[in-house]
CSV table of C-alpha atoms and ligand atoms in Angstrom, one decimal:
chain,number,residue,atom,x,y,z
M,469,UNK,CA,3.8,30.6,-44.7
M,470,UNK,CA,4.4,33.6,-46.7
M,471,UNK,CA,8.0,33.0,-48.0
M,472,UNK,CA,8.4,32.0,-51.7
M,473,UNK,CA,9.2,28.4,-52.3
M,474,UNK,CA,12.5,29.7,-54.2
M,475,UNK,CA,13.6,31.6,-51.4
M,476,UNK,CA,13.3,29.1,-48.9
M,477,UNK,CA,14.7,26.0,-50.6
M,478,UNK,CA,18.2,26.5,-49.5
M,479,UNK,CA,17.1,27.4,-45.7
M,480,UNK,CA,15.0,24.7,-45.3
M,481,UNK,CA,17.6,22.2,-46.0
M,482,UNK,CA,19.7,24.1,-43.4
M,483,UNK,CA,17.0,23.7,-40.8
M,484,UNK,CA,16.4,20.0,-41.4
M,485,UNK,CA,20.3,19.5,-40.8
M,486,UNK,CA,20.0,21.3,-37.7
M,487,UNK,CA,17.2,19.7,-36.5
M,488,UNK,CA,18.9,16.3,-37.0
M,489,UNK,CA,22.1,17.6,-35.0
M,490,UNK,CA,20.3,19.3,-32.3
M,491,UNK,CA,18.9,17.6,-29.3
M,492,UNK,CA,15.3,17.1,-29.6
M,493,UNK,CA,13.1,19.9,-28.0
M,494,UNK,CA,10.2,18.7,-26.0
M,495,UNK,CA,7.0,18.4,-28.1
M,496,UNK,CA,4.4,21.0,-27.2
M,497,UNK,CA,0.6,20.5,-27.3
M,498,UNK,CA,-1.7,23.8,-28.1
M,499,UNK,CA,-5.3,23.0,-26.8
M,500,UNK,CA,-7.8,25.5,-28.3
M,501,UNK,CA,-10.6,25.8,-25.7
M,502,UNK,CA,-14.1,27.2,-26.9
M,503,UNK,CA,-14.6,27.6,-23.5
M,504,UNK,CA,-12.5,27.0,-20.3
M,505,UNK,CA,-14.5,26.5,-16.8
M,506,UNK,CA,-12.7,27.5,-13.7
M,507,UNK,CA,-14.7,25.5,-11.3
M,508,UNK,CA,-13.2,27.2,-8.3
M,509,UNK,CA,-15.0,30.6,-9.2
M,510,UNK,CA,-17.8,28.8,-11.3
M,511,UNK,CA,-17.0,31.1,-14.5
M,512,UNK,CA,-16.1,30.5,-17.7
M,513,UNK,CA,-13.7,32.1,-20.4
M,514,UNK,CA,-14.0,31.7,-24.2
M,515,UNK,CA,-11.5,31.0,-26.7
M,516,UNK,CA,-8.4,30.0,-24.6
M,517,UNK,CA,-5.5,28.3,-25.7
M,518,UNK,CA,-3.6,26.0,-23.3
M,519,UNK,CA,-0.2,24.7,-23.8
M,520,UNK,CA,1.0,21.3,-22.9
M,521,UNK,CA,4.8,20.8,-22.5
M,522,UNK,CA,6.3,17.8,-20.8
M,523,UNK,CA,3.1,16.2,-19.0
M,524,UNK,CA,2.5,20.0,-17.4
M,525,UNK,CA,0.5,22.9,-18.2
M,526,UNK,CA,2.5,25.6,-20.0
M,527,UNK,CA,0.8,29.0,-20.7
M,528,UNK,CA,-2.8,29.4,-20.6
M,529,UNK,CA,-4.7,32.3,-21.6
M,530,UNK,CA,-6.9,34.1,-24.4
M,531,UNK,CA,-3.6,35.9,-25.7
M,532,UNK,CA,-1.1,32.8,-26.0
M,533,UNK,CA,1.0,32.4,-29.2
M,534,UNK,CA,0.7,29.1,-30.4
M,535,UNK,CA,4.5,28.1,-30.9
M,536,UNK,CA,5.9,26.8,-34.5
M,537,UNK,CA,5.7,23.1,-34.8
M,538,UNK,CA,3.1,22.6,-31.7
M,539,UNK,CA,0.7,19.8,-32.3
M,540,UNK,CA,-2.5,21.7,-32.2
M,541,UNK,CA,-5.7,20.0,-30.9
M,542,UNK,CA,-8.7,21.9,-32.1
M,543,UNK,CA,-11.5,21.8,-29.3
M,544,UNK,CA,-13.0,25.2,-30.1
M,545,UNK,CA,-16.5,23.7,-30.4
M,546,UNK,CA,-16.1,22.3,-26.9
M,547,UNK,CA,-16.1,23.3,-23.2
M,548,UNK,CA,-12.8,22.2,-21.0
M,549,UNK,CA,-13.0,21.8,-17.8
M,550,UNK,CA,-10.4,19.8,-15.0
M,551,UNK,CA,-10.8,16.4,-14.4
M,552,UNK,CA,-13.3,15.1,-12.3
M,553,UNK,CA,-12.6,13.2,-8.6
M,554,UNK,CA,-14.6,10.5,-7.3
M,555,UNK,CA,-13.7,10.7,-3.4
M,556,UNK,CA,-14.9,7.2,-2.6
M,557,UNK,CA,-14.7,4.4,-4.7
M,558,UNK,CA,-13.3,0.7,-4.6
M,559,UNK,CA,-12.2,0.0,-8.1
M,560,UNK,CA,-10.9,-3.8,-7.1
M,561,UNK,CA,-14.6,-4.7,-5.9
M,562,UNK,CA,-17.4,-5.1,-8.4
M,563,UNK,CA,-20.3,-7.2,-6.9
M,564,UNK,CA,-22.7,-8.4,-9.1
M,565,UNK,CA,-26.2,-10.5,-9.5
M,566,UNK,CA,-24.2,-13.7,-11.0
M,567,UNK,CA,-22.9,-15.6,-9.0
M,568,UNK,CA,-23.0,-13.4,-5.6
M,569,UNK,CA,-26.6,-11.9,-5.8
M,570,UNK,CA,-25.2,-8.6,-5.1
M,571,UNK,CA,-24.1,-9.7,-1.9
M,572,UNK,CA,-20.2,-8.1,-1.5
M,573,UNK,CA,-19.3,-10.7,1.1
M,574,UNK,CA,-19.4,-13.3,-1.3
M,575,UNK,CA,-17.2,-11.3,-3.8
M,576,UNK,CA,-14.6,-11.5,-1.1
M,577,UNK,CA,-15.1,-15.3,-0.9
M,578,UNK,CA,-15.4,-15.9,-4.4
M,579,UNK,CA,-12.9,-13.9,-6.4
M,580,UNK,CA,-9.0,-13.9,-5.9
M,581,UNK,CA,-6.7,-10.8,-5.4
M,582,UNK,CA,-5.2,-11.0,-8.8
M,583,UNK,CA,-8.6,-11.1,-10.5
M,584,UNK,CA,-9.6,-8.3,-8.6
M,585,UNK,CA,-6.8,-6.3,-9.5
M,586,UNK,CA,-7.2,-6.8,-13.2
M,587,UNK,CA,-10.8,-5.7,-12.8
M,588,UNK,CA,-9.5,-2.9,-11.1
M,589,UNK,CA,-7.1,-2.0,-14.0
M,590,UNK,CA,-10.4,-2.3,-16.2
M,591,UNK,CA,-12.6,-0.1,-14.0
M,592,UNK,CA,-9.8,2.4,-13.8
M,593,UNK,CA,-9.8,2.9,-17.6
M,594,UNK,CA,-13.8,2.9,-17.5
M,595,UNK,CA,-13.6,5.8,-14.5
M,596,UNK,CA,-10.7,7.6,-16.9
M,597,UNK,CA,-13.2,7.4,-20.0
M,598,UNK,CA,-15.8,9.3,-17.8
M,599,UNK,CA,-13.7,12.1,-17.1
M,600,UNK,CA,-12.5,10.9,-13.6
M,601,UNK,CA,-8.8,11.7,-13.3
M,602,UNK,CA,-8.6,11.3,-9.7
M,603,UNK,CA,-10.0,8.3,-7.6
M,604,UNK,CA,-9.8,7.8,-4.0
M,605,UNK,CA,-10.1,4.1,-3.4
M,606,UNK,CA,-11.2,3.2,-0.1
M,607,UNK,CA,-10.4,0.0,0.9
M,608,UNK,CA,-12.0,-3.6,-0.1
M,609,UNK,CA,-9.5,-4.4,-2.5
M,610,UNK,CA,-8.3,-7.9,-1.2
M,611,UNK,CA,-4.5,-8.1,-0.5
M,612,UNK,CA,-3.5,-4.7,-1.5
M,613,UNK,CA,-5.1,-4.8,-5.2
M,614,UNK,CA,-5.5,-1.2,-4.7
M,615,UNK,CA,-1.4,-0.4,-4.4
M,616,UNK,CA,-1.1,-2.7,-7.4
M,617,UNK,CA,-3.5,-0.6,-9.5
M,618,UNK,CA,-1.6,3.0,-8.2
M,619,UNK,CA,1.6,1.7,-9.0
M,620,UNK,CA,0.8,0.0,-12.4
M,621,UNK,CA,-0.7,3.5,-13.3
M,622,UNK,CA,2.2,5.7,-12.0
M,623,UNK,CA,4.9,3.5,-13.3
M,624,UNK,CA,3.4,3.8,-16.9
M,625,UNK,CA,1.9,0.2,-17.6
M,626,UNK,CA,-1.6,1.0,-18.1
M,627,UNK,CA,-3.9,4.5,-18.4
M,628,UNK,CA,-6.1,5.3,-15.5
M,629,UNK,CA,-7.0,7.8,-12.9
M,630,UNK,CA,-4.5,9.0,-10.0
M,631,UNK,CA,-5.3,6.9,-7.4
M,632,UNK,CA,-5.4,7.8,-3.8
M,633,UNK,CA,-5.6,4.4,-2.1
M,634,UNK,CA,-6.3,3.5,1.5
M,635,UNK,CA,-4.8,-0.1,1.6
M,636,UNK,CA,-6.9,-2.6,4.0
M,637,UNK,CA,-9.7,-0.9,5.9
M,638,UNK,CA,-8.7,-1.3,9.5
M,639,UNK,CA,-11.6,-2.0,12.3
M,640,UNK,CA,-11.9,-3.6,15.4
M,641,UNK,CA,-12.1,-7.7,15.0
M,642,UNK,CA,-14.3,-8.7,12.1
M,643,UNK,CA,-14.1,-5.5,10.7
M,644,UNK,CA,-17.6,-4.7,8.7
M,645,UNK,CA,-18.3,-8.6,9.1
M,646,UNK,CA,-19.8,-10.8,11.5
M,647,UNK,CA,-17.5,-13.8,10.7
M,648,UNK,CA,-17.3,-17.0,11.9
M,649,UNK,CA,-14.3,-17.8,14.6
M,650,UNK,CA,-12.6,-19.6,11.8
M,651,UNK,CA,-12.5,-16.9,9.5
M,652,UNK,CA,-11.9,-14.3,12.0
M,653,UNK,CA,-9.2,-16.3,14.3
M,654,UNK,CA,-7.8,-18.7,11.3
M,655,UNK,CA,-8.0,-15.9,8.9
M,656,UNK,CA,-9.2,-18.1,6.5
M,657,UNK,CA,-11.8,-17.4,3.4
M,658,UNK,CA,-12.2,-13.7,3.8
M,659,UNK,CA,-9.0,-12.4,5.6
M,660,UNK,CA,-7.5,-10.0,4.4
M,661,UNK,CA,-10.4,-7.8,3.5
M,662,UNK,CA,-10.1,-5.9,7.1
M,663,UNK,CA,-7.2,-5.1,9.4
M,664,UNK,CA,-8.3,-6.3,13.0
M,665,UNK,CA,-7.0,-3.8,15.1
M,666,UNK,CA,-8.6,-3.2,18.7
M,667,UNK,CA,-5.8,-2.1,21.1
M,668,UNK,CA,-3.5,0.7,20.9
M,669,UNK,CA,-0.6,-1.5,19.6
M,670,UNK,CA,-2.7,-2.9,17.3
M,671,UNK,CA,-4.0,0.4,15.7
M,672,UNK,CA,-0.3,1.6,15.6
M,673,UNK,CA,0.8,-1.4,13.6
M,674,UNK,CA,-2.4,-1.5,11.3
M,675,UNK,CA,-1.6,1.9,10.2
M,676,UNK,CA,2.3,1.2,9.6
M,677,UNK,CA,1.3,-2.3,7.6
M,678,UNK,CA,-0.9,0.0,5.4
M,679,UNK,CA,1.8,2.6,4.8
M,680,UNK,CA,4.3,-0.2,4.5
M,681,UNK,CA,2.1,-1.5,1.7
M,682,UNK,CA,1.6,1.1,-0.1
M,683,UNK,CA,-1.3,3.0,1.3
M,684,UNK,CA,-1.9,7.0,0.6
M,685,UNK,CA,-4.5,7.2,3.0
M,686,UNK,CA,-5.8,5.6,5.9
M,687,UNK,CA,-9.5,4.4,6.2
M,688,UNK,CA,-11.0,3.1,9.5
M,689,UNK,CA,-14.2,1.7,10.5
M,690,UNK,CA,-15.4,4.0,13.4
M,691,UNK,CA,-18.7,2.3,14.1
M,692,UNK,CA,-18.8,-1.0,12.3
M,693,UNK,CA,-19.5,-2.5,16.0
M,694,UNK,CA,-21.4,-1.1,18.7
M,695,UNK,CA,-18.6,-0.3,20.4
M,696,UNK,CA,-16.5,1.3,17.8
M,697,UNK,CA,-13.6,3.3,18.3
M,698,UNK,CA,-13.2,6.0,21.0
M,699,UNK,CA,-12.1,9.8,20.3
M,700,UNK,CA,-9.0,8.9,22.0
M,701,UNK,CA,-8.5,5.8,19.4
M,702,UNK,CA,-9.4,7.8,16.3
M,703,UNK,CA,-6.9,10.3,17.4
M,704,UNK,CA,-4.5,7.7,17.7
M,705,UNK,CA,-5.2,6.7,14.2
M,706,UNK,CA,-4.7,10.4,13.0
M,707,UNK,CA,-1.4,10.8,14.9
M,708,UNK,CA,0.3,7.7,13.7
M,709,UNK,CA,-1.2,8.4,10.1
M,710,UNK,CA,0.5,11.8,10.0
M,711,UNK,CA,3.9,10.4,10.7
M,712,UNK,CA,3.6,8.6,7.4
M,713,UNK,CA,2.3,11.9,5.8
M,714,UNK,CA,-1.2,10.3,5.4
M,715,UNK,CA,-5.1,11.5,6.2
M,716,UNK,CA,-7.6,9.3,7.7
M,717,UNK,CA,-11.2,8.9,6.5
M,718,UNK,CA,-13.9,7.2,8.6
M,719,UNK,CA,-16.4,5.0,7.6
M,720,UNK,CA,-19.3,6.2,10.0
M,721,UNK,CA,-22.8,4.9,10.3
M,722,UNK,CA,-24.2,6.0,13.6
M,723,UNK,CA,-24.6,9.7,14.9
M,724,UNK,CA,-22.7,8.9,17.8
M,725,UNK,CA,-19.7,7.5,15.7
M,726,UNK,CA,-20.1,10.6,13.7
M,727,UNK,CA,-19.7,12.7,17.1
M,728,UNK,CA,-16.6,10.9,17.9
M,729,UNK,CA,-14.9,11.0,14.4
M,730,UNK,CA,-15.9,14.8,14.5
M,731,UNK,CA,-14.3,15.4,18.0
M,732,UNK,CA,-11.0,13.7,17.1
M,733,UNK,CA,-10.4,15.8,14.1
M,734,UNK,CA,-10.9,13.2,11.4
M,735,UNK,CA,-10.0,14.2,7.6
M,736,UNK,CA,-13.3,13.0,6.2
M,737,UNK,CA,-16.3,11.1,6.8
M,738,UNK,CA,-17.8,8.4,4.6
M,739,UNK,CA,-21.5,7.8,4.0
M,740,UNK,CA,-24.5,10.0,5.3
M,741,UNK,CA,-26.3,7.6,7.5
M,742,UNK,CA,-24.8,9.3,10.6
M,743,UNK,CA,-25.0,12.8,9.5
M,744,UNK,CA,-27.8,15.1,10.7
M,745,UNK,CA,-27.9,18.7,11.0
M,746,UNK,CA,-25.8,18.9,14.2
M,747,UNK,CA,-23.2,16.9,12.7
M,748,UNK,CA,-23.4,18.8,9.8
M,749,UNK,CA,-22.7,22.3,11.8
M,750,UNK,CA,-19.7,20.5,13.7
M,751,UNK,CA,-18.2,19.3,10.4
M,752,UNK,CA,-18.4,23.0,8.7
M,753,UNK,CA,-17.3,24.6,11.6
M,754,UNK,CA,-13.8,22.1,11.7
M,755,UNK,CA,-13.8,21.8,8.0
M,756,UNK,CA,-14.2,18.3,7.7
M,757,UNK,CA,-14.8,16.8,4.3
M,758,UNK,CA,-18.1,15.0,3.4
M,759,UNK,CA,-18.3,11.8,1.5
M,760,UNK,CA,-21.7,11.0,1.5
M,761,UNK,CA,-21.8,8.4,-1.3
M,762,UNK,CA,-25.4,9.5,-2.3
M,763,UNK,CA,-26.6,6.5,-4.4
M,764,UNK,CA,-29.2,7.8,-6.6
M,765,UNK,CA,-32.6,6.1,-7.3
M,766,UNK,CA,-32.3,5.5,-10.8
M,767,UNK,CA,-29.4,2.9,-9.8
M,768,UNK,CA,-32.3,0.2,-9.3
M,769,UNK,CA,-32.1,-2.0,-6.2
M,770,UNK,CA,-29.1,-0.1,-4.9
M,771,UNK,CA,-31.0,2.3,-2.5
M,772,UNK,CA,-34.8,2.4,-1.5
M,773,UNK,CA,-37.3,5.4,-2.1
M,774,UNK,CA,-37.2,6.1,1.8
M,775,UNK,CA,-33.3,5.7,2.0
M,776,UNK,CA,-33.0,8.2,-0.9
M,777,UNK,CA,-35.6,10.6,0.1
M,778,UNK,CA,-33.2,10.7,3.5
M,779,UNK,CA,-30.1,10.9,1.1
M,780,UNK,CA,-31.4,14.1,-0.7
M,781,UNK,CA,-32.6,15.8,2.4
M,782,UNK,CA,-29.3,15.4,4.4
M,783,UNK,CA,-27.1,16.2,1.1
M,784,UNK,CA,-29.3,19.5,0.8
M,785,UNK,CA,-28.8,20.2,4.7
M,786,UNK,CA,-25.0,19.4,4.5
M,787,UNK,CA,-25.0,22.5,1.6
M,788,UNK,CA,-26.9,24.7,3.7
M,789,UNK,CA,-24.6,24.1,6.7
M,790,UNK,CA,-21.6,25.0,4.4
M,791,UNK,CA,-20.0,21.4,4.9
M,792,UNK,CA,-17.1,20.8,2.6
M,793,UNK,CA,-18.7,18.6,-0.1
M,794,UNK,CA,-17.0,15.9,-2.4
M,795,UNK,CA,-18.4,14.0,-5.1
M,796,UNK,CA,-18.2,10.5,-3.9
M,797,UNK,CA,-20.1,7.2,-5.2
M,798,UNK,CA,-19.1,3.9,-3.3
M,799,UNK,CA,-19.9,2.8,-7.1
M,800,UNK,CA,-18.6,-0.7,-6.4
M,801,UNK,CA,-21.0,-2.9,-8.3
M,802,UNK,CA,-21.8,-3.9,-12.0
M,803,UNK,CA,-24.8,-2.3,-13.5
M,804,UNK,CA,-25.6,-4.1,-16.9
M,805,UNK,CA,-25.3,-1.8,-19.8
M,806,UNK,CA,-23.2,0.7,-18.0
M,807,UNK,CA,-19.6,1.2,-17.4
M,808,UNK,CA,-18.1,1.6,-14.1
M,809,UNK,CA,-17.5,5.3,-15.3
M,810,UNK,CA,-21.1,6.0,-16.1
M,811,UNK,CA,-22.5,4.3,-13.1
M,812,UNK,CA,-20.3,6.8,-11.1
M,813,UNK,CA,-21.7,10.0,-13.0
M,814,UNK,CA,-25.0,8.7,-12.7
M,815,UNK,CA,-24.9,10.4,-8.8
M,816,UNK,CA,-25.1,13.7,-10.5
M,817,UNK,CA,-28.8,12.5,-10.2
M,818,UNK,CA,-28.9,12.8,-6.5
M,819,UNK,CA,-27.1,16.2,-6.5
M,820,UNK,CA,-29.6,17.5,-8.9
M,821,UNK,CA,-32.7,16.0,-6.7
M,822,UNK,CA,-31.0,18.2,-3.8
M,823,UNK,CA,-31.1,21.1,-6.1
M,824,UNK,CA,-27.7,22.0,-5.2
M,825,UNK,CA,-26.5,24.4,-8.0
M,826,UNK,CA,-24.5,23.3,-10.8
M,827,UNK,CA,-21.4,25.2,-9.8
M,828,UNK,CA,-21.3,23.7,-6.5
M,829,UNK,CA,-22.1,20.4,-7.9
M,830,UNK,CA,-18.8,21.0,-10.6
M,831,UNK,CA,-16.7,22.4,-7.2
M,832,UNK,CA,-17.5,19.0,-5.3
M,833,UNK,CA,-16.5,17.0,-8.5
M,834,UNK,CA,-13.2,19.2,-8.9
M,835,UNK,CA,-11.8,21.7,-6.4
M,836,UNK,CA,-13.1,19.8,-3.1
M,837,UNK,CA,-11.8,16.7,-4.9
M,838,UNK,CA,-8.5,17.7,-5.3
M,839,UNK,CA,-8.3,19.0,-1.7
M,840,UNK,CA,-9.7,15.8,-0.2
M,841,UNK,CA,-7.0,13.9,-2.1
M,842,UNK,CA,-4.4,16.9,-1.4
M,843,UNK,CA,-3.3,17.1,-5.0
M,844,UNK,CA,-4.4,20.8,-5.3
M,845,UNK,CA,-0.7,22.0,-5.8
M,846,UNK,CA,0.3,19.2,-8.2
M,847,UNK,CA,-2.8,18.2,-10.0
M,848,UNK,CA,-6.0,19.0,-10.9
M,849,UNK,CA,-6.4,22.8,-11.2
M,850,UNK,CA,-5.7,24.1,-15.0
M,851,UNK,CA,-2.9,26.0,-13.8
M,852,UNK,CA,0.9,26.4,-15.4
M,853,UNK,CA,3.0,24.1,-14.0
M,854,UNK,CA,0.4,21.3,-12.6
M,855,UNK,CA,0.1,18.1,-14.4
M,856,UNK,CA,-1.8,18.2,-17.6
M,857,UNK,CA,-5.2,16.6,-16.7
M,858,UNK,CA,-8.3,18.0,-18.3
M,859,UNK,CA,-11.7,17.1,-19.8
M,860,UNK,CA,-13.9,18.2,-22.8
M,861,UNK,CA,-17.6,18.0,-23.1
M,862,UNK,CA,-20.2,19.4,-25.4
M,863,UNK,CA,-22.4,22.1,-23.9
M,864,UNK,CA,-21.8,24.1,-20.7
M,865,UNK,CA,-21.9,22.3,-17.5
M,866,UNK,CA,-22.7,25.4,-15.5
M,867,UNK,CA,-25.8,25.8,-17.3
M,868,UNK,CA,-26.5,22.0,-17.4
M,869,UNK,CA,-24.8,19.7,-15.6
M,870,UNK,CA,-26.0,16.8,-17.4
M,871,UNK,CA,-23.1,17.9,-19.9
M,872,UNK,CA,-20.8,15.6,-17.7
M,873,UNK,CA,-22.5,12.7,-19.0
M,874,UNK,CA,-20.9,12.5,-21.9
M,875,UNK,CA,-17.0,13.5,-21.7
M,876,UNK,CA,-15.8,13.7,-25.5
M,877,UNK,CA,-12.1,14.3,-24.7
M,878,UNK,CA,-9.8,13.3,-22.0
M,879,UNK,CA,-6.2,14.7,-21.4
M,880,UNK,CA,-4.1,12.6,-18.6
M,881,UNK,CA,-0.8,13.6,-17.5
M,882,UNK,CA,-0.7,15.7,-21.2
M,883,UNK,CA,-1.1,12.5,-23.1
M,884,UNK,CA,-4.6,12.2,-25.2
M,885,UNK,CA,-6.4,9.2,-23.7
M,886,UNK,CA,-9.8,9.8,-25.3
M,887,UNK,CA,-10.5,11.9,-28.5
M,888,UNK,CA,-13.8,12.4,-30.4
M,889,UNK,CA,-15.5,10.4,-27.7
M,890,UNK,CA,-13.2,7.2,-28.6
M,891,UNK,CA,-10.9,5.9,-26.5
M,892,UNK,CA,-7.1,6.1,-28.1
M,893,UNK,CA,-4.9,4.9,-24.9
M,894,UNK,CA,-2.1,3.6,-26.9
M,895,UNK,CA,0.5,5.9,-25.8
M,896,UNK,CA,-0.1,4.7,-22.1
M,897,UNK,CA,0.5,1.2,-22.7
M,898,UNK,CA,4.3,0.5,-22.3
M,899,UNK,CA,6.2,-2.8,-21.9
M,900,UNK,CA,8.3,-1.6,-18.9
M,901,UNK,CA,7.9,1.2,-16.1
M,902,UNK,CA,8.7,3.9,-18.3
M,903,UNK,CA,8.0,6.6,-15.4
M,904,UNK,CA,10.2,4.3,-13.1
M,905,UNK,CA,9.9,1.5,-10.9
M,906,UNK,CA,8.8,2.3,-7.1
M,907,UNK,CA,7.7,-0.2,-4.6
M,908,UNK,CA,5.0,1.9,-2.9
A,934,ZN,ZN1,-17.3,2.4,0.5
């Protein structure tokens, strides 16, 4: 301000009157980034200004002028990067020592869908606080608690990551269970944790049911039973899902199942137990995403030394073969002392053990996450016109990936969710569907 007070007194009054008379202009937020990382190229730029308006990114660059009246957020001592993606989680499932001895079949029996939906809301907030702005929620959510979570976030009731949800996992009768006839036939007790679909008609109907009830991706059990789904049956899933604009992820646990899923042209494969060198080569050639769910040995009780050694070797083999890698956790349990988000980021330990370069870990956590979620044109990259999601950390994750363990700042849809390491989610809570009501 260089004007003299005497000279500006009258114009100030006039300006104030004008401000009251004119329609309110959209508030601009200007974020000063000490360093901005572009994970796609694995490079960073210092001293960048990022403008945010109406929930979207405006101009971004080192020579961008900060408009008068903008709210300035000074993150010049931090590194900014796009939000993280967990490509495989189950936010409405949290198995634990008490009461179910970490046996998730018992969670299905003992916890209602409404309780699990509220747990999902809490887990979503915990994931967002750890920097995960997108979560693919791949089933095991009771009676569509995942759709409820997605809608509550989209409508503006609560903060949370953008959710890509599968609805109920579709499998042959029994799904991942070996149920009693009472459970399977009468659909008591554990139903609806899985949708039974053994015939072509049932496959079509199951896909349509999930689409009707708000799934935005389809999840199938490829080989949960020895008979599993054939290549033709998986193709039927893919073509029926495509009518609703949905992709198909396969839960795969055998090499034979992986071979059928790859041959059918599935979008993504969850878990690594069926993935060997040959399957990785075929996945790379076909461009099939790998959601390996690589549990770290540090999460005691959730893997074994032998299993972990296989997991690390398989992840390394996938990387060497050029498979599109996503960061995925399957972190659907309670670890005392840790938030759900802290459990999810702990999985970088496996990636470090596999000696994946930091830039590639970051790419799996961001760029490939947006691709598998199909948000790359709307949300994810820090790019003009896209939804304004970003996070900030101390240090440089390209040099030390552990920098991601302590997310200090989170912006979601242009609103500050976390600042100075503290959640400040007030602006996300509303007494109504401020973003518009939608049923699915
Ligand atoms: Zn899972």
